[in-house]
Amino acid sequence: MDTLTADDMEALCLGATLLGAGGGGDPYIAKLVAHQALETYGPVEVVNAAALPGDALVLTTAVIGAPTVILEKIPAGTEYVAGVKALASYLGKETAAIMPIEVGGLNTLLPIAAAAEMGLPIVNADSMRRAFPQIEMTVFTLAGLAAGPLSIADEKGNQCVFETTTNQVAESLARAAVIQLGLANAISCYPLTAAQVVEHAIRGSLTYCTEVGRMLQAVKDGADGAWDRFLSESGSREFFNGKVIDLDRRTTDGFARSTVILEGLDGLDTTMRIEVQNENLIAFLDGKPAITTPNLICLLDCETFDPITTEALAYGNRVLVIGMPCAPEWHSDGMLDLVGPRAFGYDVDFVELQA
Amino acid sequence: MDTLTADDMEALCLGATLLGAGGGGDPYIAKLVAHQALETYGPVEVVNAAALPGDALVLTTAVIGAPTVILEKIPAGTEYVAGVKALASYLGKETAAIMPIEVGGLNTLLPIAAAAEMGLPIVNADSMRRAFPQIEMTVFTLAGLAAGPLSIADEKGNQCVFETTTNQVAESLARAAVIQLGLANAISCYPLTAAQVVEHAIRGSLTYCTEVGRMLQAVKDGADGAWDRFLSESGSREFFNGKVIDLDRRTTDGFARSTVILEGLDGLDTTMRIEVQNENLIAFLDGKPAITTPNLICLLDCETFDPITTEALAYGNRVLVIGMPCAPEWHSDGMLDLVGPRAFGYDVDFVELQA
């Protein structure tokens, strides 16, 4: 994976939708934005952070807000580059490369558009290899790296820079700003040197996302044994095959929250309940936690195998629910405090995926 | 008025409490902070902006939050200088002088402490010559000057910088940040050149505040004819002499709001109702608007003539209500849209003070 071109966007988008675990925002519009940027500005070089000088500045860019809003408030396209430039200016340094902060959802694709426009390479790494709803929920926080200084930019030219004592305060300030700026804005956070990326990031995320996307495309194309291959190669497991019989959505505190109830299609009287805060966080099988964050809970259309985002899910949808293992980099001290079920307010223990 | 020393703080504090028009925060603690800073670092030079080089950077500092909170959350003392330095650093310029953004309430005194600590002169000017609850409510906004880039700092080391398209957006972002940071923080806004201050600020505010404070001190000391002199020299008028018979307080959206009902002490069956959003905004005499923002509604203790702040007011207090004219600089295009009754949501016409 040396460069990304417009042709690579399909597989990446499919993988990103899956890794969004219901959240991260539907990547469809971001795919169009990235596609257009790659056609306009040419291919983007994909680099490993180790190939950059150790002190080179790597900046991230992402949309921050509620997926339900992001779906309707289409990016102007100017805010991502503006946010990166605002942060670089605040830091008084040149940006050497762009990195996605989350590979999962549309934030996988938006950084590619920004990198293309800025003529910068993109680093094949991220801090989640899935989507999470809060800024502090990264492997960087586990490593003690600061989310700030971070910038927030909107499409009108408003800009914020936050420098905070903890990543939790960064989250609360950024969230408060985003609520004022329309709940779909650009954020550039965790400014790091290439050496820090090498040491602390989840490496190869873009490659992983593309591979997962290609395997899923093979399933969609009806290739022989593709589904089993997808499950085994991604370490995933099928948990439920059911129909949406209840869906309770509310947008509160700047997040899209919902509760999904599925009824089994297997003729047995089983139900699955999924709790959502931007992303699918916990799946209860007949009342018992079956899949928990930080592992991924992904819903796929029963017939097309398209991953379904939280905001697109509808009453009556027939879906497959799979559990995918989170990136191994998550498994270090503090993981459950930061992104386990209790970090989201659920009094539920973490469940090993293969248990 | 060439310098300010610790001895000048009493009169300035008394004047500032009055000009706070019920809000602006009780200056008592700020007086102690300024007093201590002047004793530690020496007197602060008071300058007219015209004496500075035209391109010299003048930065303001103030507390932002709800007076009810400010009363209990005592400044650490580090946040004001930190906020000024953060903004100067963002602007990439040296700070030449400090200016109060509002001369009224504790924000009259805190900048003096910051100036003392930073070894900088203080500019004898401001943007309100009273207190107002929102950032955009300045004569600078009337002149089309931007509130940003502005900084917010807390006592823990958290810092925000906002650069916004309008001063209203600056207000909404700063307010959202302050709600996250504990509702009593340092703000440095409206970075101006000395030339801009000369052209657009309310000049001589610190002198005015000290003079008003001295005149009121004479009243408190029982000097002959001091009350009439105070009223005539300040252009003020006595409107009501009554007792607080109802007081409804609520802290909402980051503001301290209240409704005060006074019953006349003159034996006649008259009542006054005062609507408050941090500051006293409208006084209704028997249901009819009698004093309206931007003119000042000040409550004084009937016996001691001490100005009473909103948060100190209590059931049963016997008070004099006076109307004071706002600074003449307010009377320009857009005043009522920005700081008239309707700017605060009251469907009431502005009332001339001497009408």
XYZ file of C-alpha atoms in Angstrom:
710
model
C 0.000 0.000 0.000
C 2.166 2.811 -1.334
C -0.434 5.271 -2.518
C -4.162 5.807 -2.317
C -6.036 6.704 -5.462
C -9.674 7.363 -6.157
C -10.042 3.673 -7.111
C -9.028 2.547 -3.618
C -11.910 4.393 -1.975
C -14.562 1.674 -2.470
C -12.862 -1.065 -0.450
C -11.634 1.438 2.136
C -15.141 2.840 2.500
C -16.680 -0.596 2.954
C -14.079 -1.525 5.564
C -14.504 1.832 7.288
C -18.266 1.431 7.516
C -17.777 -1.967 9.138
C -15.091 -0.746 11.565
C -17.341 2.160 12.507
C -19.254 -0.432 14.560
C -22.487 1.373 13.788
C -20.978 4.795 14.393
C -18.218 6.974 13.083
C -20.670 8.475 10.649
C -21.780 6.961 7.365
C -18.654 7.188 5.180
C -20.601 7.610 1.945
C -20.250 11.390 1.689
C -16.667 11.241 2.954
C -15.938 8.728 0.225
C -17.215 11.181 -2.375
C -15.153 13.967 -0.780
C -11.998 11.805 -0.741
C -12.663 10.527 -4.248
C -13.016 14.069 -5.573
C -9.909 15.274 -3.714
C -7.806 12.402 -5.079
C -9.018 13.139 -8.607
C -8.311 16.853 -8.210
C -5.006 16.763 -6.359
C -3.660 13.330 -7.354
C -2.816 10.211 -5.325
C -1.827 10.410 -1.673
C 1.337 8.694 -0.561
C 0.779 6.216 2.286
C 3.729 6.089 4.658
C 4.729 4.299 7.802
C 5.595 6.762 10.538
C 9.005 5.103 10.815
C 9.833 6.423 7.350
C 9.431 10.037 8.558
C 12.055 11.977 10.519
C 11.514 11.288 14.233
C 10.621 14.889 15.027
C 8.297 15.368 12.028
C 4.878 16.727 13.042
C 1.982 14.366 12.341
C -1.469 15.968 12.611
C -4.834 14.270 12.570
C -8.122 15.495 11.189
C -11.610 14.193 11.790
C -15.206 15.209 12.018
C -16.547 15.589 15.547
C -20.259 15.670 16.315
C -23.282 13.436 16.208
C -23.565 11.001 13.284
C -27.243 11.847 12.897
C -26.277 15.481 12.308
C -23.222 14.683 10.192
C -25.517 12.788 7.859
C -27.443 15.966 7.054
C -24.851 18.702 7.575
C -22.576 17.969 4.661
C -18.938 19.118 5.036
C -18.069 22.341 3.243
C -14.666 20.768 2.641
C -12.746 23.793 3.892
C -12.964 23.078 7.622
C -10.612 20.078 7.749
C -7.624 21.755 6.157
C -8.434 24.932 8.121
C -8.408 22.998 11.400
C -5.074 21.331 10.632
C -3.552 24.662 9.617
C -4.885 26.375 12.742
C -3.251 23.763 14.947
C 0.051 23.805 13.040
C 0.075 27.592 13.320
C -0.633 27.399 17.055
C 2.220 24.906 17.436
C 4.464 27.051 15.244
C 5.512 24.014 13.211
C 5.166 22.616 9.706
C 2.871 19.636 9.214
C 4.809 16.698 7.766
C 1.982 14.189 7.408
C -1.695 13.623 8.126
C -2.965 10.675 10.153
C -6.521 9.439 10.717
C -7.346 9.521 14.422
C -9.942 6.784 13.930
C -10.056 4.191 11.183
C -13.736 3.414 11.331
C -16.509 5.510 9.857
C -16.060 8.611 7.776
C -13.023 9.727 9.741
C -11.103 7.111 7.812
C -11.730 8.970 4.579
C -11.792 12.665 5.437
C -8.070 12.750 6.341
C -7.272 11.358 2.904
C -9.045 14.315 1.307
C -7.171 16.742 3.562
C -3.839 15.049 2.810
C -4.546 15.227 -0.926
C -5.432 18.903 -0.741
C -2.385 19.728 1.393
C -0.038 17.597 -0.733
C 1.012 15.607 2.326
C 1.442 11.867 2.858
C -0.969 9.959 5.071
C 0.345 7.789 7.887
C -0.852 4.172 7.845
C -1.903 4.178 11.496
C -4.534 5.492 13.874
C -5.479 5.491 17.544
C -8.588 3.257 17.617
C -8.957 1.001 14.522
C -12.666 1.365 15.124
C -14.790 4.399 16.030
C -15.348 5.713 19.533
C -17.537 8.632 20.555
C -15.172 10.561 22.824
C -11.842 12.236 22.212
C -10.027 10.632 25.129
C -10.908 7.114 23.948
C -7.661 6.357 22.151
C -4.650 4.146 22.714
C -2.756 7.454 22.957
C -4.553 8.235 26.218
C -3.507 4.803 27.497
C 0.067 5.801 26.644
C -0.291 9.108 28.512
C -0.198 11.326 25.419
C -2.162 14.597 25.457
C -5.112 15.190 23.121
C -4.182 18.872 23.077
C -3.312 21.306 21.859
C -6.253 20.540 19.632
C -8.219 22.631 17.186
C -11.891 22.732 16.264
C -12.933 24.467 13.053
C -16.254 25.024 11.376
C -17.207 25.806 7.803
C -17.851 29.479 8.553
C -14.334 30.291 9.708
C -14.762 29.874 13.474
C -11.765 28.275 15.161
C -10.992 27.036 18.663
C -7.743 25.815 20.162
C -7.764 23.921 23.449
C -4.790 23.016 25.608
C -5.923 20.972 28.566
C -4.671 19.248 31.672
C -6.404 15.964 30.834
C -7.880 14.366 27.743
C -11.228 14.190 29.542
C -11.257 17.992 29.846
C -10.291 18.176 26.167
C -13.352 16.069 25.400
C -15.682 18.208 27.500
C -14.429 21.497 26.026
C -14.439 20.236 22.463
C -17.924 18.752 22.888
C -19.239 22.015 24.342
C -17.776 23.942 21.414
C -19.187 21.547 18.848
C -22.661 21.837 20.349
C -22.369 25.599 19.700
C -20.989 25.165 16.190
C -23.648 22.845 14.776
C -22.614 19.329 15.905
C -20.531 18.498 12.827
C -17.118 20.147 12.800
C -13.467 19.465 12.103
C -11.128 18.462 14.904
C -7.374 18.101 14.814
C -6.092 16.537 18.034
C -3.187 14.569 19.461
C -0.408 16.407 17.642
C 2.468 13.929 17.702
C 5.949 13.499 16.374
C 6.540 10.644 13.970
C 8.586 8.965 16.708
C 5.592 9.054 19.056
C 3.370 7.603 16.327
C 5.849 4.757 15.809
C 5.856 3.996 19.501
C 2.202 4.435 20.406
C -0.160 4.302 17.403
C -2.063 1.331 16.054
C -0.002 0.705 12.946
C -1.255 -0.513 9.583
C -4.834 0.582 10.194
C -5.482 1.745 6.642
C -4.166 -1.540 5.279
C -6.305 -3.498 7.742
C -9.376 -1.459 6.828
C -8.818 -2.018 3.113
C -8.308 -5.767 3.597
C -11.434 -6.104 5.693
C -13.293 -4.103 3.058
C -12.057 -6.367 0.259
C -13.012 -9.515 2.155
C -16.462 -8.114 2.764
C -16.765 -7.128 -0.890
C -16.075 -10.762 -1.782
C -18.936 -11.768 0.517
C -21.197 -9.222 -1.152
C -20.129 -10.560 -4.569
C -21.188 -14.041 -3.475
C -17.725 -15.575 -3.736
C -17.505 -19.154 -2.516
C -16.661 -19.439 1.174
C -16.140 -15.696 1.407
C -18.215 -15.267 4.580
C -16.358 -17.975 6.486
C -13.062 -16.562 5.248
C -14.085 -13.078 6.375
C -15.019 -14.363 9.844
C -11.905 -16.442 10.354
C -9.400 -13.954 8.963
C -10.844 -11.041 10.949
C -11.283 -13.184 14.056
C -14.985 -12.314 14.076
C -17.916 -14.365 15.230
C -21.567 -14.340 14.219
C -23.811 -13.775 17.239
C -27.314 -13.112 16.026
C -29.569 -13.144 13.017
C -32.609 -11.050 13.670
C -35.121 -8.361 12.854
C -35.310 -4.883 14.379
C -38.513 -4.818 16.438
C -37.805 -1.676 18.451
C -35.544 1.313 18.002
C -35.400 4.175 20.481
C -33.294 7.142 19.353
C -32.385 10.329 21.228
C -29.722 12.984 20.590
C -28.520 14.079 24.046
C -25.424 15.880 25.308
C -24.076 16.050 21.769
C -24.310 12.311 21.159
C -26.649 10.122 19.160
C -27.878 7.502 21.602
C -30.207 4.633 20.903
C -31.411 1.249 22.042
C -32.028 -1.413 19.428
C -34.109 -4.547 20.060
C -33.754 -7.479 17.681
C -35.929 -10.565 17.507
C -34.339 -13.809 16.339
C -35.116 -15.106 12.842
C -34.147 -18.655 13.771
C -37.597 -19.528 15.031
C -36.333 -19.670 18.607
C -37.608 -17.096 21.042
C -34.355 -15.150 21.401
C -33.770 -11.412 21.505
C -30.777 -9.164 21.303
C -30.622 -5.640 22.748
C -27.892 -3.263 21.606
C -27.013 -0.077 23.474
C -25.611 2.716 21.329
C -23.755 5.971 22.006
C -22.767 6.987 18.450
C -21.299 3.446 18.209
C -22.781 0.057 19.182
C -21.377 -0.480 22.660
C -22.969 -3.528 24.238
C -25.012 -6.378 22.790
C -27.138 -8.316 25.269
C -28.258 -11.778 24.155
C -31.422 -12.704 26.036
C -30.452 -10.166 28.691
C -26.877 -11.378 29.086
C -23.927 -9.303 27.805
C -22.607 -11.094 24.729
C -20.345 -8.558 23.036
C -18.921 -5.520 24.833
C -16.826 -2.511 23.984
C -13.964 -2.203 23.063
C -14.678 -5.203 20.831
C -16.706 -4.239 17.786
C -20.414 -4.898 17.416
C -21.262 -4.707 13.730
C -24.654 -5.014 12.075
C -24.803 -6.266 8.492
C -27.779 -6.443 6.189
C -28.846 -10.121 6.048
C -29.049 -10.170 2.294
C -26.576 -7.608 0.937
C -23.989 -7.902 3.750
C -23.736 -4.118 3.789
C -22.675 -2.826 7.212
C -25.490 -0.721 8.686
C -24.787 2.466 10.621
C -26.773 3.417 13.687
C -28.476 6.331 11.993
C -29.474 4.258 8.949
C -30.900 1.360 10.951
C -34.673 1.122 10.674
C -37.559 -0.800 12.171
C -37.949 -4.097 10.369
C -34.345 -4.346 9.140
C -33.083 -7.916 9.073
C -29.534 -7.986 10.259
C -26.590 -10.189 11.122
C -24.802 -9.147 14.292
C -21.126 -9.984 14.469
C -18.492 -9.393 17.110
C -15.059 -8.361 15.853
C -11.969 -8.191 18.055
C -10.583 -4.747 18.738
C -6.989 -3.984 17.764
C -4.545 -5.837 20.024
C -2.932 -2.493 20.944
C -6.010 -1.809 23.087
C -5.125 -4.632 25.447
C -2.949 -2.729 27.856
C -3.292 -1.218 31.321
C -6.311 0.997 31.714
C -8.234 -0.278 28.682
C -11.411 -1.111 30.556
C -11.377 2.116 32.587
C -11.105 4.079 29.358
C -13.294 2.189 26.887
C -14.840 -0.740 28.765
C -18.588 -0.928 29.428
C -18.318 1.040 32.687
C -16.601 3.948 30.897
C -19.977 4.430 29.188
C -22.010 4.018 32.341
C -23.073 0.390 31.916
C -22.677 -1.774 34.995
C -21.525 -4.716 32.911
C -18.262 -6.663 32.844
C -16.143 -6.893 29.729
C -16.759 -10.140 27.851
C -13.971 -11.860 25.935
C -15.056 -12.329 22.349
C -14.195 -15.997 22.086
C -15.337 -16.923 25.589
C -4.482 59.694 38.171
C -0.923 58.663 37.339
C -0.537 55.512 39.359
C -2.664 53.117 41.335
C -1.465 51.986 44.739
C -2.946 49.711 47.343
C -4.475 52.794 48.997
C -6.536 53.600 45.907
C -8.362 50.280 46.003
C -11.070 51.291 48.524
C -12.635 54.082 46.463
C -12.168 52.148 43.240
C -13.827 49.103 44.792
C -16.794 51.122 46.042
C -17.244 52.748 42.630
C -16.854 49.391 40.901
C -19.501 47.763 43.086
C -21.907 50.562 42.178
C -21.104 50.458 38.450
C -21.586 46.705 38.504
C -25.320 47.517 38.578
C -25.913 44.504 40.769
C -23.621 42.293 38.714
C -20.046 42.132 37.652
C -19.317 40.067 40.728
C -18.758 41.362 44.233
C -15.405 43.180 44.004
C -14.432 42.423 47.606
C -12.154 39.482 46.851
C -10.797 41.190 43.734
C -9.967 44.187 45.913
C -7.922 41.958 48.202
C -6.229 40.371 45.186
C -5.399 43.785 43.677
C -4.320 45.164 47.048
C -1.952 42.272 47.584
C -0.560 42.484 44.051
C 0.100 46.232 44.394
C 1.867 45.657 47.700
C 3.928 42.828 46.259
C 4.798 44.222 42.847
C 4.478 47.978 43.471
C 2.200 50.649 42.014
C 0.695 50.315 38.540
C 1.096 53.164 36.098
C -2.227 54.430 34.718
C -1.914 55.601 31.127
C -4.105 57.017 28.445
C -3.982 54.891 25.333
C -2.898 57.962 23.382
C 0.396 57.919 25.307
C 1.230 54.456 23.910
C 2.640 53.798 20.437
C -0.281 53.409 18.030
C 0.514 49.782 17.244
C 1.125 48.766 20.873
C -0.897 45.678 21.878
C -3.452 46.316 24.622
C -4.920 43.162 26.180
C -7.816 42.889 28.579
C -8.383 40.442 31.391
C -11.545 39.653 33.286
C -13.379 36.926 35.075
C -16.154 35.262 33.081
C -18.848 33.188 34.712
C -21.784 33.535 37.050
C -21.405 35.971 39.965
C -23.016 33.465 42.313
C -20.227 31.017 41.500
C -17.461 33.633 41.453
C -18.412 34.495 45.017
C -17.511 30.986 46.170
C -14.850 29.911 43.677
C -12.051 32.236 44.687
C -9.470 33.052 41.980
C -6.212 31.129 42.231
C -4.560 34.293 40.932
C -2.615 32.493 38.223
C -5.359 32.275 35.614
C -5.511 35.972 34.667
C -1.857 36.367 33.763
C -1.949 32.909 32.133
C -4.896 33.953 29.964
C -3.220 37.187 28.860
C 0.010 35.357 28.080
C -1.835 32.651 26.146
C -3.486 35.276 23.956
C -0.274 37.266 23.429
C 1.484 34.058 22.469
C -1.327 33.162 20.048
C -1.053 36.630 18.510
C 2.731 36.376 18.433
C 3.078 39.848 19.952
C 4.294 41.498 23.142
C 1.663 42.923 25.478
C 2.244 46.660 26.015
C -0.549 47.393 28.475
C -3.533 45.847 30.254
C -7.032 47.318 30.021
C -10.167 46.442 31.955
C -12.879 45.248 29.581
C -15.570 46.322 32.045
C -15.283 48.966 34.741
C -18.023 47.712 37.002
C -17.767 44.809 39.401
C -14.662 42.814 40.149
C -13.439 43.059 36.592
C -12.413 46.603 37.436
C -9.884 45.322 39.945
C -8.575 42.022 38.611
C -6.801 43.679 35.640
C -4.923 45.889 38.101
C -3.561 42.801 39.830
C -2.554 41.289 36.486
C -0.906 44.559 35.382
C 1.018 44.737 38.669
C 2.229 41.177 38.345
C 3.205 41.626 34.691
C 4.862 45.008 35.334
C 2.643 46.641 32.730
C 0.698 49.907 32.769
C -3.090 49.887 32.892
C -5.087 51.830 30.338
C -7.608 54.279 31.795
C -10.476 53.070 29.604
C -12.870 50.183 29.101
C -15.654 49.001 26.819
C -18.749 49.308 29.066
C -18.242 51.573 32.127
C -20.699 49.262 33.820
C -21.009 45.465 33.802
C -22.830 43.434 31.177
C -23.305 39.682 31.137
C -22.263 38.842 27.587
C -18.991 39.247 25.741
C -20.450 40.960 22.704
C -22.062 43.694 24.822
C -19.365 46.316 24.392
C -18.969 49.604 22.566
C -16.288 47.739 20.608
C -18.967 45.563 19.020
C -20.837 48.745 18.059
C -17.610 49.876 16.369
C -17.305 46.585 14.487
C -14.246 45.333 16.411
C -13.814 41.575 16.934
C -13.918 40.018 20.397
C -11.445 37.402 19.158
C -8.947 36.008 19.119
C -9.797 35.570 22.751
C -8.470 33.277 25.429
C -10.113 31.500 28.355
C -7.931 30.115 31.139
C -8.672 28.263 34.345
C -6.693 27.796 37.524
C -5.697 24.248 36.630
C -3.822 25.137 33.450
C -6.569 24.568 30.887
C -6.571 27.120 28.071
C -8.844 27.877 25.134
C -8.357 30.275 22.239
C -11.328 31.237 20.064
C -11.263 33.088 16.773
C -14.780 33.679 15.567
C -16.764 35.173 12.732
C -18.980 37.238 15.057
C -18.825 38.423 18.653
C -22.057 36.532 19.309
C -20.340 33.261 18.363
C -17.433 34.287 20.601
C -19.912 34.658 23.447
C -21.537 31.287 22.813
C -18.212 29.416 22.566
C -16.693 31.141 25.580
C -19.840 30.548 27.632
C -19.884 26.857 26.677
C -16.236 26.525 27.691
C -16.761 28.313 30.986
C -19.656 26.010 31.868
C -17.183 23.123 31.471
C -14.432 24.844 33.444
C -16.385 25.707 36.571
C -18.213 28.984 35.763
C -15.486 31.317 37.043
C -12.544 31.665 34.671
C -10.212 34.226 33.145
C -10.988 35.727 29.764
C -8.804 37.963 27.634
C -10.756 39.311 24.684
C -10.841 42.194 22.186
C -7.095 42.385 21.578
C -6.621 45.935 20.267
C -3.897 48.301 19.277
C -3.508 51.455 21.349
C -4.756 53.407 18.319
C -7.973 51.364 18.298
C -8.430 51.967 22.009
C -8.028 55.726 21.469
C -10.640 55.674 18.755
C -13.224 53.279 20.172
C -12.920 52.756 23.950
C -14.778 54.535 26.728
C -11.924 56.681 28.004
C -11.273 57.692 31.607
C -13.306 54.835 33.071
C -10.975 54.181 35.988
C -10.993 57.889 36.890
C -14.786 57.964 36.645
C -15.094 54.864 38.799
C -12.787 56.300 41.460
C -14.670 59.612 41.503
C -18.034 57.930 41.830
C -16.569 55.783 44.603
C -15.254 58.839 46.458
C -18.580 60.645 46.175
C -20.369 57.588 47.511
C -17.841 57.284 50.328
C -18.708 60.871 51.311
C -22.367 59.816 51.457
C -21.456 56.854 53.613
C -19.425 59.136 55.858
C -22.510 61.313 56.332
C -20.992 64.429 54.740
C -23.416 67.320 54.356
C -25.267 67.315 51.041
C -23.182 64.398 49.823
C -26.158 62.385 48.535
C -27.554 65.246 46.466
C -24.066 65.971 45.174
C -23.612 62.299 44.250
C -26.937 62.259 42.388
C -26.396 65.502 40.520
C -22.734 64.943 39.594
C -23.341 61.399 38.372
C -26.575 62.395 36.649
C -28.420 59.785 38.696
C -31.965 59.787 39.971
C -33.590 58.084 42.945
C -36.497 55.890 41.857
C -37.582 53.779 44.772
C -37.158 53.204 48.457
C -38.383 49.786 49.407
C -38.042 46.402 50.979
C -37.329 43.099 49.248
C -40.493 41.036 49.572
C -39.682 38.374 46.971
C -36.522 37.111 45.374
C -36.477 34.320 42.814
C -33.011 33.134 41.831
C -31.974 30.584 39.222
C -28.620 29.825 37.599
C -29.406 28.852 34.011
C -27.361 28.678 30.794
C -24.313 29.877 32.689
C -25.972 33.024 34.015
C -27.299 34.049 37.409
C -30.861 35.165 36.769
C -33.328 36.509 39.273
C -36.479 38.522 39.772
C -36.612 40.941 42.685
C -39.861 42.372 44.065
C -39.700 45.473 46.265
C -42.495 46.987 48.307
C -42.434 50.734 48.913
C -41.483 52.069 52.320
C -43.268 55.371 51.727
C -46.612 54.115 52.965
C -48.039 54.220 49.458
C -48.967 50.938 47.847
C -46.185 50.903 45.250
C -43.998 48.037 44.076
C -40.910 47.704 41.981
C -39.902 44.595 40.088
C -36.341 44.196 38.878
C -35.302 41.630 36.286
C -31.740 40.402 36.558
C -29.370 38.488 34.282
C -26.100 38.790 36.234
C -26.829 42.560 36.229
C -30.045 44.468 37.033
C -31.555 44.978 33.599
C -35.046 46.440 33.919
C -36.855 48.060 36.826
C -40.646 48.142 36.575
C -42.413 50.684 38.791
C -45.963 49.499 39.410
C -45.672 47.375 36.276
C -44.350 50.151 34.045
C -40.715 50.151 32.857
C -38.945 52.901 34.800
C -35.244 52.225 34.248
C -33.931 50.088 31.422
C -30.590 48.778 30.226
C -28.113 50.151 29.166
C -28.733 52.722 31.896
C -27.643 51.424 35.279
C -30.037 50.155 37.933
C -28.218 50.246 41.261
C -29.463 49.072 44.646
C -28.012 50.711 47.744
C -28.535 49.759 51.362
C -30.977 52.328 52.835
C -28.839 52.981 55.859
C -25.193 52.331 54.908
C -25.471 53.372 51.248
C -23.412 50.324 50.315
C -24.179 49.138 46.784
C -25.735 45.666 46.932
C -24.870 43.000 44.390
C -27.457 40.615 43.028
C -26.004 37.615 44.814
C -25.827 39.426 48.174
C -29.377 40.749 48.029
C -31.643 39.077 50.569
C -35.288 38.919 51.519
C -36.130 41.838 53.788
C -33.300 44.105 52.619
C -34.308 47.770 52.617
C -32.869 49.412 49.559
C -32.694 52.611 47.555
C -32.992 52.060 43.821
C -31.258 54.600 41.625
C -30.936 54.957 37.884
C -27.542 56.077 36.585
C -26.890 57.113 32.993
C -24.723 54.793 30.949
C -21.530 56.162 29.395
C -22.337 58.559 26.531
C -20.208 56.403 24.208
C -23.051 53.848 24.273
C -25.360 56.230 22.465
C -24.519 55.309 18.906
C -26.066 53.227 16.132
C -27.045 49.755 17.232
C -27.032 50.400 20.978
C -30.556 49.129 21.592
C -30.115 46.077 19.383
C -27.005 45.151 21.335
C -27.814 46.091 24.930
C -31.375 47.423 24.993
C -34.171 45.528 26.778
C -34.983 43.428 23.719
C -31.376 42.187 23.492
C -32.158 40.371 26.747
C -35.526 39.099 25.615
C -37.774 41.691 27.298
C -40.476 43.122 25.099
C -40.001 46.565 26.584
C -38.968 49.886 25.061
C -35.874 51.734 26.218
C -36.765 54.500 28.685
C -34.768 57.730 28.819
C -33.476 58.221 32.333
C -34.640 61.824 32.739
C -37.925 61.398 30.885
